[in-house]
Coordinates of N, CA and C in Angstrom, one line a residue:
E1 N 18.3 12.1 -19.8 CA 18.5 13.3 -18.9 C 17.7 13.1 -17.7
R2 N 18.2 13.6 -16.5 CA 17.4 13.4 -15.3 C 17.6 14.7 -14.5
D3 N 16.5 15.2 -13.9 CA 16.6 16.4 -13.1 C 16.6 16.2 -11.6
S4 N 16.1 15.0 -11.2 CA 16.2 14.7 -9.8 C 16.2 13.2 -9.6
P5 N 16.8 12.7 -8.5 CA 16.9 11.2 -8.3 C 15.6 10.5 -8.2
L6 N 15.6 9.3 -8.6 CA 14.4 8.5 -8.5 C 14.7 7.2 -7.7
T7 N 13.7 6.8 -6.8 CA 13.9 5.6 -6.1 C 12.8 4.6 -6.6
V8 N 13.3 3.5 -7.1 CA 12.4 2.4 -7.7 C 12.3 1.2 -6.8
W9 N 11.1 0.8 -6.5 CA 11.0 -0.4 -5.7 C 10.2 -1.5 -6.5
V10 N 10.7 -2.7 -6.5 CA 10.0 -3.8 -7.0 C 9.3 -4.6 -5.9
L11 N 8.0 -4.6 -5.9 CA 7.2 -5.3 -4.9 C 6.8 -6.7 -5.5
L12 N 7.5 -7.7 -5.1 CA 7.3 -9.0 -5.8 C 6.4 -10.0 -5.0
D13 N 5.4 -10.4 -5.7 CA 4.5 -11.4 -5.1 C 5.2 -12.8 -5.2
A14 N 5.5 -13.4 -4.1 CA 6.2 -14.7 -4.0 C 5.3 -15.7 -3.3
T15 N 4.0 -15.5 -3.4 CA 3.1 -16.5 -2.7 C 3.0 -17.8 -3.6
A16 N 2.4 -18.8 -3.0 CA 2.4 -20.1 -3.6 C 1.9 -20.2 -5.0
S17 N 0.9 -19.4 -5.3 CA 0.3 -19.4 -6.7 C 1.3 -18.9 -7.8
M18 N 2.3 -18.2 -7.4 CA 3.3 -17.7 -8.4 C 4.2 -18.9 -8.9
A19 N 4.1 -20.0 -8.3 CA 4.9 -21.2 -8.7 C 4.2 -21.9 -9.9
Q20 N 3.0 -21.4 -10.3 CA 2.3 -22.1 -11.4 C 3.1 -22.0 -12.7
T21 N 3.1 -23.1 -13.5 CA 3.8 -23.2 -14.7 C 2.9 -23.6 -15.8
D22 N 3.4 -23.6 -17.1 CA 2.6 -24.1 -18.2 C 3.2 -25.4 -18.6
A23 N 2.4 -26.4 -19.1 CA 2.9 -27.7 -19.5 C 3.9 -27.6 -20.6
A24 N 3.8 -26.6 -21.4 CA 4.7 -26.5 -22.6 C 6.1 -26.1 -22.2
R25 N 6.3 -25.5 -21.0 CA 7.6 -25.1 -20.5 C 7.8 -25.4 -19.0
P26 N 8.0 -26.7 -18.7 CA 8.1 -27.0 -17.3 C 9.3 -26.3 -16.6
G27 N 9.1 -25.9 -15.4 CA 10.1 -25.2 -14.6 C 10.2 -23.7 -14.8
W28 N 9.4 -23.2 -15.8 CA 9.3 -21.8 -16.0 C 8.0 -21.3 -15.4
S29 N 8.1 -20.7 -14.3 CA 6.8 -20.3 -13.6 C 6.5 -18.8 -13.7
R30 N 5.4 -18.5 -13.1 CA 5.1 -17.0 -13.0 C 6.2 -16.3 -12.2
L31 N 6.7 -17.0 -11.1 CA 7.8 -16.3 -10.4 C 9.0 -16.2 -11.1
S32 N 9.3 -17.2 -12.0 CA 10.5 -17.1 -12.8 C 10.5 -15.9 -13.7
A33 N 9.3 -15.7 -14.4 CA 9.1 -14.5 -15.2 C 9.2 -13.2 -14.5
A34 N 8.6 -13.2 -13.3 CA 8.6 -12.0 -12.4 C 10.0 -11.7 -12.0
K35 N 10.8 -12.7 -11.7 CA 12.2 -12.4 -11.3 C 13.0 -11.8 -12.5
A36 N 12.8 -12.4 -13.7 CA 13.5 -11.9 -14.8 C 13.1 -10.4 -15.1
M37 N 11.8 -10.1 -15.0 CA 11.4 -8.7 -15.2 C 12.0 -7.8 -14.2
A38 N 12.0 -8.2 -12.9 CA 12.6 -7.4 -11.8 C 14.1 -7.2 -12.1
A39 N 14.8 -8.2 -12.6 CA 16.2 -8.0 -12.9 C 16.4 -7.0 -14.0
C40 N 15.6 -6.9 -15.0 CA 15.6 -5.9 -16.0 C 15.5 -4.5 -15.4
V41 N 14.5 -4.4 -14.5 CA 14.3 -3.1 -13.9 C 15.5 -2.6 -13.1
F42 N 16.1 -3.6 -12.3 CA 17.3 -3.2 -11.5 C 18.5 -2.8 -12.4
E43 N 18.6 -3.5 -13.6 CA 19.7 -3.1 -14.5 C 19.5 -1.7 -15.1
L44 N 18.3 -1.4 -15.5 CA 18.0 -0.1 -16.0 C 18.2 1.0 -15.0
A45 N 17.7 0.7 -13.8 CA 17.8 1.7 -12.7 C 19.3 1.9 -12.4
C46 N 20.1 0.9 -12.4 CA 21.5 1.0 -12.1 C 22.2 1.8 -13.2
R47 N 21.9 1.6 -14.4 CA 22.5 2.3 -15.5 C 22.1 3.8 -15.4
Q48 N 20.9 4.1 -15.0 CA 20.5 5.5 -14.9 C 21.0 6.2 -13.6
G49 N 21.6 5.5 -12.7 CA 22.1 6.1 -11.5 C 21.0 6.3 -10.5
D50 N 19.8 5.6 -10.6 CA 18.8 5.7 -9.7 C 18.9 4.8 -8.5
R51 N 18.2 5.0 -7.4 CA 18.2 4.1 -6.3 C 17.1 3.1 -6.6
F52 N 17.3 1.8 -6.0 CA 16.3 0.8 -6.3 C 16.4 -0.2 -5.1
G53 N 15.3 -0.9 -4.9 CA 15.3 -1.9 -3.9 C 14.2 -3.0 -4.2
L54 N 14.2 -4.0 -3.3 CA 13.3 -5.2 -3.6 C 12.6 -5.5 -2.3
I55 N 11.3 -5.8 -2.4 CA 10.5 -6.4 -1.3 C 9.8 -7.6 -1.9
A56 N 10.2 -8.8 -1.5 CA 9.5 -10.0 -1.9 C 8.5 -10.4 -0.8
V57 N 7.3 -10.8 -1.1 CA 6.3 -11.1 -0.1 C 5.7 -12.5 -0.3
N58 N 5.7 -13.3 0.8 CA 5.1 -14.6 0.7 C 4.5 -14.9 2.1
G59 N 4.1 -16.1 2.2 CA 3.5 -16.6 3.5 C 4.4 -16.5 4.7
D60 N 5.7 -16.5 4.4 CA 6.7 -16.4 5.5 C 7.0 -15.0 5.9
G61 N 6.5 -14.0 5.2 CA 6.7 -12.6 5.5 C 7.4 -11.8 4.4
L62 N 8.2 -10.9 4.8 CA 8.9 -10.0 3.8 C 10.3 -10.3 3.7
Q63 N 10.8 -10.3 2.5 CA 12.3 -10.4 2.3 C 12.7 -9.0 1.6
V64 N 13.5 -8.2 2.3 CA 13.7 -6.9 1.9 C 15.2 -6.7 1.6
T65 N 15.5 -6.1 0.4 CA 16.8 -5.5 0.1 C 16.6 -4.0 0.0
A66 N 17.2 -3.3 0.9 CA 17.0 -1.9 1.1 C 17.4 -1.2 -0.2
A67 N 16.8 0.0 -0.4 CA 17.1 0.8 -1.6 C 18.6 1.3 -1.6
G68 N 19.2 1.2 -2.7 CA 20.6 1.7 -2.9 C 20.9 1.9 -4.3
A69 N 22.1 2.1 -4.7 CA 22.5 2.4 -6.1 C 23.8 1.8 -6.4
G70 N 24.0 1.6 -7.7 CA 25.3 1.1 -8.1 C 25.3 -0.4 -8.4
A71 N 26.4 -0.8 -9.0 CA 26.5 -2.2 -9.5 C 26.5 -3.2 -8.4
K72 N 27.2 -2.9 -7.3 CA 27.2 -3.8 -6.1 C 25.8 -4.0 -5.5
H73 N 25.1 -2.9 -5.5 CA 23.7 -3.0 -5.0 C 22.8 -3.8 -5.9
R74 N 23.0 -3.6 -7.2 CA 22.3 -4.4 -8.2 C 22.5 -5.9 -8.0
D75 N 23.8 -6.2 -7.7 CA 24.1 -7.6 -7.5 C 23.4 -8.1 -6.2
A76 N 23.3 -7.2 -5.2 CA 22.6 -7.6 -3.9 C 21.1 -7.9 -4.2
C77 N 20.5 -7.0 -5.1 CA 19.1 -7.2 -5.4 C 18.9 -8.5 -6.2
L78 N 19.9 -8.8 -7.1 CA 19.8 -10.1 -7.8 C 19.9 -11.3 -6.9
W79 N 20.8 -11.2 -5.9 CA 20.9 -12.2 -4.9 C 19.5 -12.4 -4.2
G80 N 19.0 -11.3 -3.8 CA 17.7 -11.3 -3.1 C 16.6 -12.0 -4.0
L81 N 16.6 -11.7 -5.3 CA 15.7 -12.4 -6.2 C 15.9 -13.9 -6.2
S82 N 17.2 -14.3 -6.2 CA 17.5 -15.7 -6.3 C 17.0 -16.4 -5.0
Q83 N 16.9 -15.7 -3.9 CA 16.5 -16.4 -2.7 C 15.0 -16.4 -2.5
A84 N 14.2 -15.6 -3.3 CA 12.8 -15.6 -3.2 C 12.2 -16.9 -3.7
A85 N 11.3 -17.5 -2.8 CA 10.7 -18.8 -3.2 C 9.2 -18.6 -3.0
A86 N 8.4 -19.3 -3.9 CA 7.0 -19.2 -3.8 C 6.5 -20.0 -2.6
A87 N 5.7 -19.4 -1.7 CA 5.3 -20.1 -0.5 C 4.1 -19.4 0.1
G88 N 3.1 -20.1 0.6 CA 2.0 -19.6 1.4 C 1.1 -18.6 0.7
S89 N 0.4 -17.8 1.4 CA -0.5 -16.8 0.9 C 0.0 -15.4 1.3
W90 N -0.7 -14.4 0.8 CA -0.3 -13.0 1.1 C -0.5 -12.8 2.6
P91 N 0.5 -12.2 3.3 CA 0.4 -12.1 4.8 C -0.5 -11.0 5.2
S92 N -0.7 -10.9 6.5 CA -1.6 -9.9 7.1 C -1.1 -8.5 6.9
E93 N -2.0 -7.5 7.2 CA -1.6 -6.1 7.1 C -0.5 -5.8 8.1
A94 N -0.5 -6.4 9.2 CA 0.5 -6.1 10.2 C 1.9 -6.6 9.8
V95 N 1.9 -7.7 9.1 CA 3.2 -8.2 8.6 C 3.7 -7.3 7.5
C96 N 2.8 -6.7 6.7 CA 3.2 -5.9 5.6 C 3.5 -4.4 6.0
R97 N 3.3 -4.1 7.2 CA 3.5 -2.7 7.7 C 4.9 -2.1 7.4
P98 N 5.9 -2.9 7.5 CA 7.3 -2.3 7.2 C 7.4 -1.8 5.7
I99 N 6.5 -2.3 4.8 CA 6.5 -1.8 3.5 C 6.4 -0.3 3.5
W100 N 5.5 0.2 4.3 CA 5.3 1.7 4.4 C 6.5 2.4 4.9
E101 N 7.3 1.7 5.8 CA 8.5 2.4 6.3 C 9.6 2.4 5.3
R102 N 9.6 1.5 4.4 CA 10.7 1.4 3.4 C 10.4 2.3 2.2
I103 N 9.1 2.2 1.7 CA 8.8 2.9 0.4 C 8.3 4.3 0.7
G104 N 9.1 5.3 0.5 CA 8.8 6.7 0.8 C 7.8 7.3 -0.2
A105 N 7.3 8.4 0.1 CA 6.4 9.2 -0.8 C 7.2 9.5 -2.0
N106 N 6.5 9.5 -3.2 CA 7.0 9.9 -4.5 C 7.9 8.8 -5.1
A107 N 8.0 7.6 -4.4 CA 8.8 6.5 -5.0 C 8.0 5.9 -6.1
L108 N 8.7 5.3 -7.0 CA 8.0 4.5 -8.1 C 8.0 3.0 -7.6
V109 N 6.9 2.4 -7.6 CA 6.7 1.0 -7.2 C 6.2 0.2 -8.3
L110 N 6.9 -0.9 -8.6 CA 6.4 -1.8 -9.6 C 6.0 -3.1 -8.9
M111 N 4.7 -3.4 -8.9 CA 4.2 -4.7 -8.3 C 4.1 -5.7 -9.4
I112 N 4.7 -6.9 -9.2 CA 4.6 -8.0 -10.1 C 3.9 -9.1 -9.4
S113 N 2.8 -9.5 -9.9 CA 1.9 -10.5 -9.2 C 1.0 -11.2 -10.2
D114 N 0.3 -12.2 -9.7 CA -0.7 -12.9 -10.6 C -2.1 -12.2 -10.4
G115 N -2.2 -11.3 -9.5 CA -3.4 -10.6 -9.3 C -4.5 -11.3 -8.6
F116 N -4.2 -12.4 -7.9 CA -5.2 -13.2 -7.2 C -5.5 -12.9 -5.8
D117 N -4.5 -12.1 -5.2 CA -4.6 -11.8 -3.7 C -5.2 -10.4 -3.6
D118 N -6.5 -10.4 -3.1 CA -7.1 -9.1 -2.9 C -6.4 -8.2 -1.9
D119 N -5.7 -8.8 -0.9 CA -5.0 -8.0 0.1 C -3.8 -7.3 -0.6
A120 N -3.2 -8.0 -1.6 CA -2.1 -7.3 -2.3 C -2.6 -6.2 -3.1
L121 N -3.7 -6.3 -3.8 CA -4.3 -5.2 -4.6 C -4.7 -4.1 -3.7
A122 N -5.3 -4.4 -2.5 CA -5.6 -3.3 -1.6 C -4.4 -2.5 -1.1
L123 N -3.3 -3.2 -0.9 CA -2.0 -2.6 -0.5 C -1.6 -1.6 -1.6
A124 N -1.7 -2.1 -2.9 CA -1.3 -1.2 -4.0 C -2.1 0.0 -4.1
E125 N -3.4 -0.2 -3.8 CA -4.4 1.0 -3.8 C -4.0 2.0 -2.8
R126 N -3.7 1.5 -1.6 CA -3.3 2.4 -0.5 C -2.0 3.1 -0.7
L127 N -1.1 2.4 -1.3 CA 0.2 3.1 -1.6 C 0.0 4.2 -2.7
A128 N -0.8 3.9 -3.7 CA -1.1 4.9 -4.7 C -1.8 6.1 -4.1
A129 N -2.7 5.9 -3.2 CA -3.4 7.0 -2.5 C -2.5 7.8 -1.6
A130 N -1.4 7.2 -1.2 CA -0.4 7.9 -0.4 C 0.8 8.4 -1.1
R131 N 0.6 8.8 -2.4 CA 1.6 9.5 -3.2 C 2.8 8.6 -3.6
R132 N 2.6 7.3 -3.7 CA 3.5 6.5 -4.4 C 3.0 6.2 -5.8
E133 N 4.0 6.2 -6.8 CA 3.6 6.0 -8.2 C 3.6 4.5 -8.5
L134 N 2.4 3.9 -8.7 CA 2.3 2.5 -8.8 C 2.1 2.0 -10.2
F135 N 2.9 1.0 -10.5 CA 2.7 0.3 -11.8 C 2.5 -1.2 -11.4
N136 N 1.7 -1.9 -12.2 CA 1.3 -3.3 -11.9 C 1.5 -4.1 -13.1
I137 N 2.2 -5.3 -12.9 CA 2.3 -6.3 -14.0 C 1.6 -7.5 -13.5
R138 N 0.6 -8.0 -14.2 CA 0.0 -9.3 -13.9 C 0.5 -10.4 -14.8
I139 N 1.0 -11.4 -14.2 CA 1.5 -12.6 -15.0 C 0.6 -13.7 -14.9
M140 N 0.2 -14.3 -16.0 CA -0.7 -15.4 -16.1 C -0.1 -16.5 -16.9
T141 N -0.6 -17.7 -16.8 CA -0.2 -18.8 -17.7 C -1.0 -18.8 -19.0
A142 N -0.4 -19.4 -20.0 CA -1.1 -19.5 -21.3 C -2.3 -20.5 -21.1
E143 N -2.1 -21.4 -20.2 CA -3.2 -22.4 -20.0 C -4.4 -21.7 -19.3
E144 N -4.2 -20.7 -18.5 CA -5.3 -20.0 -17.9 C -6.0 -19.1 -19.0
R145 N -5.2 -18.6 -19.9 CA -5.8 -17.8 -21.0 C -6.6 -18.7 -22.0
D146 N -6.1 -19.8 -22.3 CA -6.6 -20.6 -23.4 C -7.5 -21.8 -23.0
F147 N -7.3 -22.3 -21.7 CA -8.0 -23.4 -21.1 C -8.0 -24.6 -22.1
P148 N -6.9 -25.1 -22.4 CA -6.7 -26.2 -23.4 C -7.0 -27.6 -22.9
F149 N -7.8 -27.7 -21.9 CA -8.0 -29.0 -21.2 C -9.2 -29.8 -21.8
S150 N -9.2 -31.1 -21.6 CA -10.3 -31.9 -22.0 C -10.5 -33.0 -21.0
G151 N -11.7 -33.6 -21.0 CA -12.1 -34.6 -20.0 C -12.3 -34.1 -18.7
G152 N -12.4 -35.0 -17.7 CA -12.5 -34.6 -16.3 C -11.3 -34.0 -15.7
Q153 N -11.4 -32.9 -15.0 CA -10.2 -32.2 -14.5 C -10.4 -31.9 -13.0
R154 N -9.3 -32.0 -12.2 CA -9.4 -31.5 -10.8 C -8.4 -30.4 -10.7
F155 N -8.9 -29.2 -10.3 CA -8.2 -28.0 -10.1 C -8.0 -27.7 -8.7
I156 N -6.8 -27.4 -8.2 CA -6.5 -27.2 -6.8 C -5.9 -25.9 -6.6
D157 N -6.5 -25.1 -5.6 CA -5.9 -23.8 -5.2 C -4.7 -24.1 -4.3
V158 N -3.5 -23.8 -4.7 CA -2.3 -24.2 -3.9 C -2.2 -23.4 -2.6
E159 N -2.9 -22.3 -2.5 CA -2.8 -21.5 -1.3 C -3.9 -21.9 -0.3
T160 N -5.1 -22.3 -0.7 CA -6.1 -22.6 0.2 C -6.4 -24.1 0.3
G161 N -6.0 -24.9 -0.7 CA -6.3 -26.3 -0.8 C -7.6 -26.6 -1.4
A162 N -8.4 -25.6 -1.7 CA -9.8 -25.8 -2.3 C -9.6 -26.6 -3.6
E163 N -10.6 -27.5 -3.9 CA -10.6 -28.3 -5.1 C -11.8 -28.0 -5.9
L164 N -11.7 -28.2 -7.2 CA -12.8 -28.0 -8.1 C -12.8 -29.2 -9.1
L165 N -13.8 -30.0 -9.2 CA -13.9 -31.0 -10.2 C -14.8 -30.6 -11.3
T166 N -14.4 -30.7 -12.6 CA -15.2 -30.2 -13.7 C -14.9 -31.0 -14.9
D167 N -15.9 -31.0 -15.8 CA -15.7 -31.5 -17.2 C -15.2 -30.3 -18.0
A168 N -13.9 -30.4 -18.5 CA -13.3 -29.3 -19.1 C -14.0 -28.8 -20.3
A169 N -14.4 -29.7 -21.2 CA -15.0 -29.3 -22.5 C -16.4 -28.5 -22.2
A170 N -17.1 -29.0 -21.2 CA -18.4 -28.4 -20.9 C -18.3 -27.1 -20.3
S171 N -17.2 -26.9 -19.5 CA -17.1 -25.6 -18.8 C -16.2 -24.6 -19.4
R172 N -15.6 -24.9 -20.6 CA -14.6 -24.0 -21.2 C -15.2 -22.7 -21.5
G173 N -16.4 -22.6 -22.2 CA -17.0 -21.4 -22.6 C -17.2 -20.4 -21.4
E174 N -17.8 -21.0 -20.4 CA -18.1 -20.2 -19.2 C -16.9 -19.7 -18.5
Y175 N -15.9 -20.6 -18.5 CA -14.6 -20.2 -17.9 C -14.0 -19.0 -18.6
L176 N -13.9 -19.1 -19.9 CA -13.3 -18.0 -20.7 C -14.0 -16.7 -20.5
D177 N -15.3 -16.8 -20.5 CA -16.1 -15.5 -20.3 C -15.8 -14.9 -18.9
R178 N -15.7 -15.8 -17.9 CA -15.5 -15.3 -16.5 C -14.0 -14.8 -16.4
F179 N -13.1 -15.5 -17.1 CA -11.7 -15.1 -17.1 C -11.6 -13.7 -17.7
A180 N -12.2 -13.4 -18.8 CA -12.1 -12.1 -19.5 C -12.8 -11.1 -18.6
A181 N -13.9 -11.4 -18.0 CA -14.6 -10.4 -17.1 C -13.8 -10.0 -15.9
A182 N -13.1 -11.0 -15.3 CA -12.3 -10.8 -14.1 C -11.1 -9.9 -14.5
G183 N -10.5 -10.2 -15.6 CA -9.4 -9.3 -16.1 C -9.8 -7.9 -16.3
A184 N -10.9 -7.7 -16.9 CA -11.4 -6.4 -17.2 C -11.7 -5.6 -15.9
E185 N -12.3 -6.3 -15.0 CA -12.7 -5.7 -13.7 C -11.4 -5.3 -12.9
L186 N -10.4 -6.2 -13.0 CA -9.1 -5.8 -12.3 C -8.5 -4.6 -12.9
A187 N -8.5 -4.5 -14.3 CA -8.0 -3.3 -14.9 C -8.7 -2.1 -14.5
R188 N -10.0 -2.1 -14.4 CA -10.8 -1.0 -14.0 C -10.5 -0.6 -12.6
R189 N -10.4 -1.6 -11.7 CA -10.1 -1.3 -10.3 C -8.8 -0.6 -10.2
L190 N -7.8 -1.0 -10.8 CA -6.5 -0.4 -10.7 C -6.5 1.0 -11.4
A191 N -7.1 1.1 -12.5 CA -7.2 2.4 -13.2 C -7.9 3.5 -12.3
A192 N -8.9 3.0 -11.5 CA -9.6 4.0 -10.6 C -8.7 4.5 -9.6
S193 N -7.6 3.8 -9.2 CA -6.6 4.3 -8.3 C -5.4 5.0 -8.9
G194 N -5.5 5.1 -10.2 CA -4.4 5.8 -10.9 C -3.2 4.8 -11.1
I195 N -3.4 3.5 -11.0 CA -2.3 2.6 -11.2 C -2.2 2.1 -12.6
R196 N -1.1 2.3 -13.2 CA -0.9 1.8 -14.6 C -0.7 0.3 -14.6
H197 N -1.3 -0.4 -15.5 CA -1.5 -1.9 -15.4 C -1.2 -2.5 -16.8
A198 N -0.4 -3.6 -16.7 CA -0.2 -4.4 -17.9 C -0.4 -5.9 -17.6
E199 N -0.9 -6.7 -18.5 CA -1.1 -8.1 -18.3 C -0.3 -8.9 -19.3
T200 N 0.4 -9.9 -18.9 CA 1.2 -10.7 -19.8 C 1.0 -12.2 -19.4
F201 N 1.5 -13.1 -20.3 CA 1.4 -14.5 -20.2 C 2.7 -15.1 -20.4
L202 N 2.9 -16.3 -19.9 CA 4.2 -17.0 -19.9 C 4.7 -17.3 -21.2
D203 N 3.9 -17.3 -22.3 CA 4.4 -17.6 -23.6 C 4.6 -16.3 -24.4
Q204 N 4.6 -15.2 -23.7 CA 4.8 -13.9 -24.4 C 6.2 -13.3 -24.0
P205 N 6.8 -12.4 -24.9 CA 8.1 -11.8 -24.6 C 8.1 -11.2 -23.2
L206 N 9.2 -11.4 -22.5 CA 9.4 -10.8 -21.1 C 9.3 -9.3 -21.1
D207 N 9.9 -8.7 -22.2 CA 10.0 -7.2 -22.1 C 8.7 -6.5 -22.5
A208 N 7.7 -7.3 -23.0 CA 6.5 -6.6 -23.5 C 5.7 -5.8 -22.5
P209 N 5.5 -6.3 -21.3 CA 4.8 -5.5 -20.3 C 5.6 -4.3 -19.8
L210 N 7.0 -4.5 -19.7 CA 7.8 -3.3 -19.3 C 7.8 -2.2 -20.4
R211 N 7.8 -2.6 -21.6 CA 7.7 -1.6 -22.7 C 6.4 -0.9 -22.7
Q212 N 5.3 -1.7 -22.4 CA 4.0 -1.1 -22.4 C 3.9 -0.1 -21.3
L213 N 4.4 -0.4 -20.1 CA 4.3 0.5 -19.0 C 5.3 1.7 -19.0
F214 N 6.5 1.4 -19.5 CA 7.6 2.4 -19.3 C 8.1 2.9 -20.6
G215 N 7.8 2.3 -21.7 CA 8.5 2.6 -23.0 C 8.2 4.0 -23.5
H216 N 7.0 4.5 -23.2 CA 6.7 5.9 -23.7 C 6.3 6.8 -22.5
S217 N 6.6 6.4 -21.3 CA 6.2 7.2 -20.2 C 7.2 8.2 -19.8
K218 N 6.7 9.3 -19.2 CA 7.6 10.4 -18.7 C 7.1 10.7 -17.3
R219 N 8.0 10.8 -16.4 CA 7.7 11.1 -15.0 C 8.4 12.4 -14.6
R220 N 7.7 13.2 -13.9 CA 8.3 14.5 -13.4 C 9.6 14.2 -12.7
G221 N 10.7 14.8 -13.1 CA 11.9 14.5 -12.4 C 12.8 13.6 -13.2
S222 N 12.3 12.8 -14.1 CA 13.2 11.9 -14.9 C 12.6 11.6 -16.2
A223 N 13.4 11.3 -17.1 CA 13.0 10.9 -18.5 C 13.6 9.6 -18.8
R224 N 12.9 8.7 -19.5 CA 13.4 7.4 -19.8 C 13.5 7.2 -21.3

């Protein structure tokens, strides 16, 4: 049952770091998982008769599919997803300004990201403060969670080119502690802005974070 229409936006992080994959599943990246989750949201919104749209963000700027409703619009959003490619870093605030023009007050916004871009998180916080209902899904690789490496390793930041040389076995404990602390701090930061947050990994079921965020939630004006 629904008392009033809902507009749902997927804000998709398509920066270069979203191309990261796990060795166990080559070709399946953070962006692949993000696109699949976004497609699920579009299908559900379409079936409920809600309006929905897509904004994909990368170093080249914004790729926007305006909000609309119905099966044809769902297909347009799916086409937009297919065209989104991981590239560059999160753009400047000026480049992101049209997001404010597109996403109106009281809209529901689902950001899907790896959580590494502070500017992206700051945008989510500002949207939440301006009466947008924000949900965030952070996608990580299983290797980032488990750090299953051994021997000497060279890690490269694909967005900045920065490199880190390390002995994997010697640094594993410190890495896992820092990884857990960073995840907890991110969750606290988002919660402080009223943003509901879920974290998932590439070896976990795609629907798990969607069920966590939306499975038992009720929003004024709609019921799911």
